[in-house]
Short mmCIF file of C-alpha atoms and ligand atoms in Angstrom, two decimals:
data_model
loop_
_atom_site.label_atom_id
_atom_site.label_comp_id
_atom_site.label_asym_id
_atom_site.label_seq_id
_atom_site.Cartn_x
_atom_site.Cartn_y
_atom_site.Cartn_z
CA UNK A 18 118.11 44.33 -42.54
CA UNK A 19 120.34 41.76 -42.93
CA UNK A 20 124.23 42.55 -42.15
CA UNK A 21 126.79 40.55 -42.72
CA UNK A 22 130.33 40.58 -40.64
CA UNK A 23 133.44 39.13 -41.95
CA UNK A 24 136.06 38.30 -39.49
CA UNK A 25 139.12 36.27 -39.82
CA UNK A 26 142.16 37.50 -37.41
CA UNK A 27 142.68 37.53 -33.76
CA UNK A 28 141.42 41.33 -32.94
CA UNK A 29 138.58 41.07 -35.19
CA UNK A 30 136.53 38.86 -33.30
CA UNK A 31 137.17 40.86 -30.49
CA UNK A 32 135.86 43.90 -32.09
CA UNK A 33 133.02 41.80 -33.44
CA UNK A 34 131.76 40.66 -30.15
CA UNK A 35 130.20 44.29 -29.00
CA UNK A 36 128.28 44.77 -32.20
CA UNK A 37 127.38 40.82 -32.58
CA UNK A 38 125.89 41.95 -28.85
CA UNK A 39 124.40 45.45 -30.13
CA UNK A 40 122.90 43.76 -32.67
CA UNK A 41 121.29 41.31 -31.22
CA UNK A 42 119.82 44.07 -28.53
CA UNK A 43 118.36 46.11 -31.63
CA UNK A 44 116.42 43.38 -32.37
CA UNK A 45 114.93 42.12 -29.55
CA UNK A 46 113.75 45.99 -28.92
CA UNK A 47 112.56 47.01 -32.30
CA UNK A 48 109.86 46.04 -34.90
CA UNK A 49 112.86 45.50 -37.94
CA UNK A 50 113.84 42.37 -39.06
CA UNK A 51 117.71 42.57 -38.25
CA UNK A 52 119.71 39.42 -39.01
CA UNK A 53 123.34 38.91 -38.30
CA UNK A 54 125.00 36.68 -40.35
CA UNK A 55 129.16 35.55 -39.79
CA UNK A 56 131.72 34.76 -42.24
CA UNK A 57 135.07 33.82 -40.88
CA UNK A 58 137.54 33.92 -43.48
CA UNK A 59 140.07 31.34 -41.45
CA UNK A 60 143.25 33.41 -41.75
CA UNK A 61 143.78 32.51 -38.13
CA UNK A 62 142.73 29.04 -37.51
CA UNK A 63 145.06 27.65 -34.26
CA UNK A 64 142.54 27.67 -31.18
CA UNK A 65 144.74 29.99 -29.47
CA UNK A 66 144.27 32.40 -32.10
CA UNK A 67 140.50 32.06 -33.17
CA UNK A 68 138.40 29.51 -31.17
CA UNK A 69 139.31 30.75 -27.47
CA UNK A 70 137.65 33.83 -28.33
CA UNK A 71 134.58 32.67 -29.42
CA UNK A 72 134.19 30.21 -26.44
CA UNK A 73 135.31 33.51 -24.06
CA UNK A 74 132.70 35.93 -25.80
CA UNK A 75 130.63 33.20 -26.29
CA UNK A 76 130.14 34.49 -30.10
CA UNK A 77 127.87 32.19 -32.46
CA UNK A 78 129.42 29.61 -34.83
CA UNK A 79 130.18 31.07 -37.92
CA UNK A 80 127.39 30.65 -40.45
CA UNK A 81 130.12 30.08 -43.21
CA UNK A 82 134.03 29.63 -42.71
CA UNK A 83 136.28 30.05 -45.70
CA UNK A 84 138.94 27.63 -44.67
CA UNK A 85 141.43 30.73 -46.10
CA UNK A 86 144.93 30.11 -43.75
CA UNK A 87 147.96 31.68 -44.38
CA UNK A 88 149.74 32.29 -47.78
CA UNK A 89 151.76 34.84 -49.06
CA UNK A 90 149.47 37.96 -49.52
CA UNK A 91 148.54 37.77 -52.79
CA UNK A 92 147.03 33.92 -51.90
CA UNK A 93 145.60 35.22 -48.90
CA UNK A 94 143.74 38.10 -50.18
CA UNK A 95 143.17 36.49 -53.76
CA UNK A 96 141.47 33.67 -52.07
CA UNK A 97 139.18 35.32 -49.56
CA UNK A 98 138.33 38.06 -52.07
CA UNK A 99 137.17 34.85 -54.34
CA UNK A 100 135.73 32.75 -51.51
CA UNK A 101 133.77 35.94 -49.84
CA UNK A 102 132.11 36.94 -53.34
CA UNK A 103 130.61 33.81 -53.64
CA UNK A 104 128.89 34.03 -50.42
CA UNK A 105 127.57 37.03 -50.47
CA UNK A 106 126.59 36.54 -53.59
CA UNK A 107 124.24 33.69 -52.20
CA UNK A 108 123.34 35.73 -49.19
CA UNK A 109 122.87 39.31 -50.68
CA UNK A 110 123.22 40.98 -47.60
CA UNK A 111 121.95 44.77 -47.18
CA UNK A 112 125.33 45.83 -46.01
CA UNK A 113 129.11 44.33 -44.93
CA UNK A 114 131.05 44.78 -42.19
CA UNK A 115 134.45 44.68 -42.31
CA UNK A 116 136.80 45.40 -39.06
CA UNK A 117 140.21 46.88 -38.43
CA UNK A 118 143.15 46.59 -40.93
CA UNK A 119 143.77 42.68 -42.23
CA UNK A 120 144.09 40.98 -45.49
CA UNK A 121 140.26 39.93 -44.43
CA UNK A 122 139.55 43.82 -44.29
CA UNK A 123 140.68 44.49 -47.13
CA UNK A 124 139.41 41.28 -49.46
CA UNK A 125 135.93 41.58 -47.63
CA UNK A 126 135.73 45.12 -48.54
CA UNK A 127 136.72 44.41 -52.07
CA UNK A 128 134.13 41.54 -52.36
CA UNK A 129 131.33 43.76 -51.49
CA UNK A 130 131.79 47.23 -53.00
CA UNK A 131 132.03 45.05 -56.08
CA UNK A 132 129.34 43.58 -56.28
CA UNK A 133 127.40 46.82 -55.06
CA UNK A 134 127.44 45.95 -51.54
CA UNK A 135 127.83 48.49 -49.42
CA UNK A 136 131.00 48.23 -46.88
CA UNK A 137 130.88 49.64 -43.45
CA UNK A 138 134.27 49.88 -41.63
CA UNK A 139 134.75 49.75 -38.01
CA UNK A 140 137.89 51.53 -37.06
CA UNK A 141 138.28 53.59 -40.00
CA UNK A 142 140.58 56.29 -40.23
CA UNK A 143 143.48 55.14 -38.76
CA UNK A 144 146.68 55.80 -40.31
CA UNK A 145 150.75 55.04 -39.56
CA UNK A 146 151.70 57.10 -42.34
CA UNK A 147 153.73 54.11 -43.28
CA UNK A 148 153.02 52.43 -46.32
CA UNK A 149 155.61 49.54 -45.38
CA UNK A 150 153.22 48.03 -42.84
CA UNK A 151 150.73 45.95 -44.77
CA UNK A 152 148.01 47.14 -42.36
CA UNK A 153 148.33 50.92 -43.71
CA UNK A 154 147.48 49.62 -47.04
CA UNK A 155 144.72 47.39 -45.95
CA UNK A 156 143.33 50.77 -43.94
CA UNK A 157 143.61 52.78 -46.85
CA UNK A 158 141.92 50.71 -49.34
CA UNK A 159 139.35 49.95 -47.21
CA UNK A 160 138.81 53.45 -46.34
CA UNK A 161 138.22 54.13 -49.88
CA UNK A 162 135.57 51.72 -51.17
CA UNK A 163 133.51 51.72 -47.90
CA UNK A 164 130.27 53.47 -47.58
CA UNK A 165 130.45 53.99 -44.03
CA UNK A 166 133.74 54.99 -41.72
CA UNK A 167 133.13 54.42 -38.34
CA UNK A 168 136.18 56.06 -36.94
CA UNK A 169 137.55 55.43 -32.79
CA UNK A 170 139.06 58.91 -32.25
CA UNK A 171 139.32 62.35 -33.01
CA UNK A 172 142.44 61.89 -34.83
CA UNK A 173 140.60 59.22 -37.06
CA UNK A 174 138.49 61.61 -38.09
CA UNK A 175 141.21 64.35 -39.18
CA UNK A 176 143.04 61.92 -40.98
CA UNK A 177 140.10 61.06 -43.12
CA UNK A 178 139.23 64.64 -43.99
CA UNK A 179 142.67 65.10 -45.16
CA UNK A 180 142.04 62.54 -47.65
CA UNK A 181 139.12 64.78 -48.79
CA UNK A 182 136.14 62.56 -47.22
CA UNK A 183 133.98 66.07 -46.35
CA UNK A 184 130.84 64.06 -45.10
CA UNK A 185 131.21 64.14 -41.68
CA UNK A 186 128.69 63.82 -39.33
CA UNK A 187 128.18 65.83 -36.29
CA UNK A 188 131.15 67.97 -37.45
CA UNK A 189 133.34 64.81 -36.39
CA UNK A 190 132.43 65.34 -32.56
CA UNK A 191 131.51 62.38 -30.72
CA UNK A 192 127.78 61.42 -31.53
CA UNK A 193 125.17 60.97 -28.73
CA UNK A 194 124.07 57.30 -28.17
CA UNK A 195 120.37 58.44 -29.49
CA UNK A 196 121.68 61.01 -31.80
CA UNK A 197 119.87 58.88 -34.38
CA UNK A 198 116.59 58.69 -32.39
CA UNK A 199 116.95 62.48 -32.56
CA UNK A 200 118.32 62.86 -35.99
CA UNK A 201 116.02 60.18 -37.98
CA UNK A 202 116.30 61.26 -41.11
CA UNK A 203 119.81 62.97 -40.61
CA UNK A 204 122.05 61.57 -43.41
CA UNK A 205 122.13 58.91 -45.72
CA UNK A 206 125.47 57.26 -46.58
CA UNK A 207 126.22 55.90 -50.37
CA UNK A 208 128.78 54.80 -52.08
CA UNK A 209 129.69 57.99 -54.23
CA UNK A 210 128.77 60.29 -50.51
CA UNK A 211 130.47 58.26 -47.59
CA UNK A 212 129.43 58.86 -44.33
CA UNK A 213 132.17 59.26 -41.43
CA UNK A 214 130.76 59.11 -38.20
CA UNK A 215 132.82 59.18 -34.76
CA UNK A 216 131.78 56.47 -32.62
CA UNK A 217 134.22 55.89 -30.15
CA UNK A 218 136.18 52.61 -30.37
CA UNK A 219 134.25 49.15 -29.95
CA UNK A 220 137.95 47.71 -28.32
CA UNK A 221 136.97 49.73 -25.59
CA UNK A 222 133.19 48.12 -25.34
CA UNK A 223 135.02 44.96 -25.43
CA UNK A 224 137.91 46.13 -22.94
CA UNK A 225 134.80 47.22 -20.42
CA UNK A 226 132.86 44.59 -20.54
CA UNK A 227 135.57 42.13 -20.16
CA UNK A 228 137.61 43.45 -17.44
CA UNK A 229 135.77 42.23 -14.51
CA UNK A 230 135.29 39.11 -15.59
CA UNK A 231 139.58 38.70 -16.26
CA UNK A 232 140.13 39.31 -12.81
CA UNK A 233 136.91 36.83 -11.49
CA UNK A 234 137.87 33.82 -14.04
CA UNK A 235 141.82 34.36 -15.13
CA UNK A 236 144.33 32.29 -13.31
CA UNK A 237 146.95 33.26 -15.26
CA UNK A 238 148.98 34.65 -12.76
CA UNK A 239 148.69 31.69 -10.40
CA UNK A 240 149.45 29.29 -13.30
CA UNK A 241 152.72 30.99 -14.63
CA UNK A 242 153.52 32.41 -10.16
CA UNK A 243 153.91 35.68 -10.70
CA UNK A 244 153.94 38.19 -8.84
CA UNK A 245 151.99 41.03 -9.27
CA UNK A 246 153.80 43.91 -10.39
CA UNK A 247 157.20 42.37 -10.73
CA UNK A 248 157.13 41.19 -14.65
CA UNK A 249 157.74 42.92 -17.59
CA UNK A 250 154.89 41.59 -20.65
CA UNK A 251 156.13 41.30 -24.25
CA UNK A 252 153.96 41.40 -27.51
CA UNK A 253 155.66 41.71 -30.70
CA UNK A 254 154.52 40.01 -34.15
CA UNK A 255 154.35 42.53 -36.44
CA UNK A 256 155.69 41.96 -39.96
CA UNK A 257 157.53 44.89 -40.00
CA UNK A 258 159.09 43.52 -36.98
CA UNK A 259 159.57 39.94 -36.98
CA UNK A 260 160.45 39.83 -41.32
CA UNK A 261 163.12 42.04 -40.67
CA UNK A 262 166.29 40.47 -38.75
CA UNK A 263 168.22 43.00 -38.37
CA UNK A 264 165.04 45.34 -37.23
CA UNK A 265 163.94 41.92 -35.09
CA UNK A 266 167.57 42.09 -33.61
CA UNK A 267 167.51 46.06 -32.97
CA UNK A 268 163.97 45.30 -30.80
CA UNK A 269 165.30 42.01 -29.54
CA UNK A 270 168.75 44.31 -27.51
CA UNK A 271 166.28 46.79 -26.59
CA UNK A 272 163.68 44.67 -24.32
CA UNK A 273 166.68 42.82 -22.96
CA UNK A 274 168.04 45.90 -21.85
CA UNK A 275 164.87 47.41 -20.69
CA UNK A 276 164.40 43.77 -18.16
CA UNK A 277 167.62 43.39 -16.90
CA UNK A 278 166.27 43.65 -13.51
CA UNK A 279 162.74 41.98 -13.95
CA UNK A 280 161.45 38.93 -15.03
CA UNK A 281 159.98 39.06 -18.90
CA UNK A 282 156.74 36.79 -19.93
CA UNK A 283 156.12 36.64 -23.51
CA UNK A 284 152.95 35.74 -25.31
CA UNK A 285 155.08 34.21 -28.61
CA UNK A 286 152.60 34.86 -31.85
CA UNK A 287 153.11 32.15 -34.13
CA UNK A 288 154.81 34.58 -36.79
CA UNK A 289 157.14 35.29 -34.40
CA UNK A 290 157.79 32.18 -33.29
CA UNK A 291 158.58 31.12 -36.87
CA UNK A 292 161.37 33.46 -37.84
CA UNK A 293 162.89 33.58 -33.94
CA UNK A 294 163.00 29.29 -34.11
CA UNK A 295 165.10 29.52 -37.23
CA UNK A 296 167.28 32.98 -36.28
CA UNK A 297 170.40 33.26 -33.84
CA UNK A 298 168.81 36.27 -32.66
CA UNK A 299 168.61 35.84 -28.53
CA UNK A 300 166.19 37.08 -26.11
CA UNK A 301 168.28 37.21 -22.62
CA UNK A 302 167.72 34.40 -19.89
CA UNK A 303 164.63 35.74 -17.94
CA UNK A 304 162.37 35.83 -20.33
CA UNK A 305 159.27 33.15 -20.23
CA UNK A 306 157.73 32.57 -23.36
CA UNK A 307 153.99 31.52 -23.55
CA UNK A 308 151.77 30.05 -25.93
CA UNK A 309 149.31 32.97 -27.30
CA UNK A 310 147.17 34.28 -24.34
CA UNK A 311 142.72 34.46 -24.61
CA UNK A 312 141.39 37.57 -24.25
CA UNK A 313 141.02 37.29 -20.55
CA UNK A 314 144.27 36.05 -19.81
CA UNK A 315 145.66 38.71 -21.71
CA UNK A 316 144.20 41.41 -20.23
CA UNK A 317 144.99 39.80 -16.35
CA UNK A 318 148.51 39.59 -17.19
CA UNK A 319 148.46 42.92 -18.46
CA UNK A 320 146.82 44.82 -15.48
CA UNK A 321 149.74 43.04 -13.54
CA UNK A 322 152.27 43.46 -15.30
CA UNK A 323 155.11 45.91 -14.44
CA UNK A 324 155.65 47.59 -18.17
CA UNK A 325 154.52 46.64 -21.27
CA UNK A 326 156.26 46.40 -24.63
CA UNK A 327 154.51 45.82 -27.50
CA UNK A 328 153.69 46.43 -31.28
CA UNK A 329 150.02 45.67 -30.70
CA UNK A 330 147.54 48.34 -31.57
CA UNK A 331 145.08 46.93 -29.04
CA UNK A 332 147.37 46.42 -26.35
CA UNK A 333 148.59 50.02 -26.46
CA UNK A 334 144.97 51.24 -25.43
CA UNK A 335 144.30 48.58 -23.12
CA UNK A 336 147.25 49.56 -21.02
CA UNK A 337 145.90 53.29 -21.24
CA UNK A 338 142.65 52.27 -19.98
CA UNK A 339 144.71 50.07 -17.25
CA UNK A 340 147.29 52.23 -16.30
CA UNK A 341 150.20 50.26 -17.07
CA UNK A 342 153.44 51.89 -18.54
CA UNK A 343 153.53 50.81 -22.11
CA UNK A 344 156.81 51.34 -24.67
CA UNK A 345 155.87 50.49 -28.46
CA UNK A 346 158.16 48.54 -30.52
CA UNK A 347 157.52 50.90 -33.50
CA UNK A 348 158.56 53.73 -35.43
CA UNK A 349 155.20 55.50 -35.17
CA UNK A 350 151.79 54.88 -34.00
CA UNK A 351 147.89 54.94 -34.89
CA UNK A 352 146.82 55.84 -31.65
CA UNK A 353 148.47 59.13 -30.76
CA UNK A 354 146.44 59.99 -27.72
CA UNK A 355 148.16 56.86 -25.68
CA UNK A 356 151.66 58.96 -26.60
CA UNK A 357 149.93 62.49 -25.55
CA UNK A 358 148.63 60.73 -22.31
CA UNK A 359 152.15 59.94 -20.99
CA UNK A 360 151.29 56.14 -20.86
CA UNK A 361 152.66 55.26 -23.90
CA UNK A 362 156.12 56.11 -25.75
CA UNK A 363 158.05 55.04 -28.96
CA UNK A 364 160.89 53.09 -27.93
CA UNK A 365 163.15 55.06 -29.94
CA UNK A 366 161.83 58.00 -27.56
CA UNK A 367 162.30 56.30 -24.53
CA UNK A 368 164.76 57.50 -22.03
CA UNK A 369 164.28 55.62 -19.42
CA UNK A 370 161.39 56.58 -18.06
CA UNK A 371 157.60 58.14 -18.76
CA UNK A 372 156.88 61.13 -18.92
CA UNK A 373 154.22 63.05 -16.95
CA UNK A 374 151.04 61.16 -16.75
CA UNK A 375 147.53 62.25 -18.03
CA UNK A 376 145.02 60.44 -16.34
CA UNK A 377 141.11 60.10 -17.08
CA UNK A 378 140.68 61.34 -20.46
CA UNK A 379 138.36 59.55 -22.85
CA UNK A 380 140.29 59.43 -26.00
CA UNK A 381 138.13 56.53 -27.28
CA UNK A 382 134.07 57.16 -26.02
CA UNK A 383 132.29 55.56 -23.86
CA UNK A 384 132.29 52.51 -24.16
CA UNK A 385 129.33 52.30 -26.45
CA UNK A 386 130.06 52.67 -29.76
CA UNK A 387 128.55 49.51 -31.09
CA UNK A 388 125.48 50.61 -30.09
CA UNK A 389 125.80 53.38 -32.25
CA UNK A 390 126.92 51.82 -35.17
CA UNK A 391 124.53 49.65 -35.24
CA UNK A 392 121.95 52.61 -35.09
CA UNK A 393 124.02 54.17 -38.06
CA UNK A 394 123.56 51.03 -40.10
CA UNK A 395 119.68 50.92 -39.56
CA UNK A 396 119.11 54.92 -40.42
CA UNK A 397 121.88 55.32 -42.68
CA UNK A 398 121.83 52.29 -45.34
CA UNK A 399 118.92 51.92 -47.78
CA UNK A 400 117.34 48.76 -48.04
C1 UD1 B 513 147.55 39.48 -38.99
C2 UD1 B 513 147.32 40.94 -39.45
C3 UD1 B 513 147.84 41.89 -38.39
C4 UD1 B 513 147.23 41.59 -37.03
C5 UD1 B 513 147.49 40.12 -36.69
C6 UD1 B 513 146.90 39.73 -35.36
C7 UD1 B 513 147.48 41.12 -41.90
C8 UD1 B 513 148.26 41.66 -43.03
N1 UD1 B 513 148.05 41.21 -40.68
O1 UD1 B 513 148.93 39.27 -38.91
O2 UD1 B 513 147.51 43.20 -38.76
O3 UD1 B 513 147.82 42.42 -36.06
O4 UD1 B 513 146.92 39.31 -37.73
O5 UD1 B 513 147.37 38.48 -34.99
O6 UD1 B 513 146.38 40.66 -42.10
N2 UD1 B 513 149.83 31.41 -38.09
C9 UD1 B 513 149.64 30.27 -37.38
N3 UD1 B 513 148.39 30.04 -36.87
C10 UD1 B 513 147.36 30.89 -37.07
C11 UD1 B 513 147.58 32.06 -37.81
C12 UD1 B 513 148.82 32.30 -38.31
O7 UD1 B 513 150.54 29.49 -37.17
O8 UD1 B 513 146.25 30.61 -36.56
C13 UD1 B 513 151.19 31.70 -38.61
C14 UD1 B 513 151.42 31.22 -40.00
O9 UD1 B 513 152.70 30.75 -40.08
C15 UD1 B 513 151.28 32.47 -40.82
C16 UD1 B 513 151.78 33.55 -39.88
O10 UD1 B 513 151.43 33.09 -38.58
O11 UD1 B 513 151.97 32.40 -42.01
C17 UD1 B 513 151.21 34.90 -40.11
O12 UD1 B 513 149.78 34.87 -40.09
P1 UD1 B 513 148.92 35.94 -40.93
O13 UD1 B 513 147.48 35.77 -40.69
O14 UD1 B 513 149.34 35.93 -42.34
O15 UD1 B 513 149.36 37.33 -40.34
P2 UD1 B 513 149.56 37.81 -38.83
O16 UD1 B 513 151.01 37.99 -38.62
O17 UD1 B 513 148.84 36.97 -37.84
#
């Protein structure tokens, strides 16, 4: 089987790493030809914001890399839609797949189904409920043309049966690692039948498997002397955020407030970094911005930091699974179990404190769910 991955932003070669590594696992253990093969679409191309992870994760070269960058959204997507057919049209893979909620989700997806591809989406299912976001549109596009919806959460799963996907496996309960050893000849998933399968979240095989090595290798702390405990951290490069002034000024007041008596590091994204250069919007004295953090890095300043605010779907979870006090710089959220947990609130909810905290609870699997979806993809796609 030959499976090709298309990647192109930040979190996507993060959530490419586990099933780059599942892969490879399947095939050293089974009798199947299983190739992997990468397309990077180059919609983020500074080191910071594409390289470092591939030299952390130590993920393969890409086998083809579009050269995309950035554009408006119609160039963005028009191009990579373009660029991605005419790869896949040399490589005929036996199935694509596409990750999260970018213009390289969405284009990638498009490319494929197509040409009679079939599209498998990791972290399907999640929805804002806001069609301003870009993301929500990606997500529901994607959604709709895939052939497989490998969804994180519970809530994933609900939100696609209310768009009338009624194939659900396993009743939309958490599948067994070897539910497909046990289930061979379970389901099959097509393009006019799509299977939704809940997985678990590969964010969180990536968050487990990097966490120990953060706190052997990071020196993050050291570099930038802080303390632990005694920072606030800052991520916030949305484009619902940062094209908005008067929104970016609303967010700006509110994390100045929220640090008046702590120190604030920021990780600037270059987005960000554009529209705050050119604004007269102000972030207060004690904040310390930073170049774009690694993976690593990321998660080591994270774990010590005091709070976290951020509009970063990953970073919401990762402070779950770390235990740090996280505020969202948004409106609503994807991942609703960080809010029910107590960790996490909308800063529009926020009163000064968090509420009750839930500990232990394992909104988002194991820790394996690349291992099943890369079962799913052998049993479930015909070749
Ligand atoms: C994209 C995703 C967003 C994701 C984010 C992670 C879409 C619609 N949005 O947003 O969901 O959370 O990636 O980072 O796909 N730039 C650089 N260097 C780079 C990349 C970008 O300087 O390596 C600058 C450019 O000025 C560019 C701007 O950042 O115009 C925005 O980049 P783009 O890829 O269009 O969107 P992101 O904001 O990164």
């Amino acid at each position: 089987m030959k499976i090709a991955n298309i990647v192109g932003a930040r979190p996507q070669f993060i959530k490419f790493f586990p099933i780059s590594e599942a892969i490879k696992k399947y095939a050293a253990n089974s009798d199947n030809v299983v190739s992997e093969i990468l397309i990077h679409t180059g919609q983020h191309y500074d080191y910071n914001m594409s390289k470092v992870f591939f030299d952390e994760f130590s993920i393969k070269t890409p086998d083809y890399h579009l050269g995309v960058g950035s554009g408006s959204h119609g160039e963005q997507t028009g191009q990579i839609i373009q660029k991605v057919e005419d790869v896949l049209m040399k490589v005929r893979p036996d199935v694509v797949m596409v990750y999260g909620d970018t213009n390289s989700t969405l284009s990638g997806a498009l490319a494929a189904t197509k040409i009679h591809i079939p599209v498998a989406h990791v972290e399907s299912g999640l929805r804002s409920f806001n069609k301003k976001m870009p993301e929500e549109i990606n997500r529901i596009l994607t959604d709709r043309v895939s052939t497989l919806l490998f969804c994180p959460s519970k809530a994933a799963i609900k939100n696609l049966r209310n768009e009338s996907f009624n194939n659900v496996l396993n009743n939309g309960d958490f599948i067994s690692r070897d539910y497909f050893f046990y289930n061979a000849d379970s389901a099959d998933a097509e393009i006019d039948n799509p299977l939704v399968i809940n997985t678990g979240d590969v964010m969180y095989d990536a968050f487990l498997f990097s966490v120990n090595i953060a706190n052997r290798r990071s020196r993050i702390i050291e570099q930038l002397q802080l303390e632990d405990k005694d920072y606030n951290l800052l991520t916030l490069h949305r484009a619902e955020n940062t094209d908005n002034l008067e929104k970016l000024k609303e967010i700006i007041d509110f994390v100045n407030e929220i640090s008046m008596d702590r120190n604030l590091i920021f990780p600037m994204h270059p987005r960000t970094k554009k529209v705050y250069g050119s604004s007269r919007i102000k972030f207060a004295d004690n904040i310390k911005i930073i170049m774009p953090l690694g993976y690593f890095d990321n998660l080591m300043i994270l774990q010590k930091s005091a709070l976290v605010m951020t509009d970063s779907g990953g970073i919401q979870k990762e402070a779950y699974w770390l235990k740090v006090p996280c505020i969202t710089l948004r409106n609503e959220t994807e991942w609703v179990e960080t809010l029910q947990s107590g960790w996490n609130v909308l800063y529009k909810n926020y009163s000064g404190s968090h509420k009750p905290l839930v500990n232990d609870v394992s909104y988002y699997g194991d820790g394996e769910a690349a291992v099943r979806i890369v079962s799913a993809l052998i049993k479930t796609i015909k070749q």
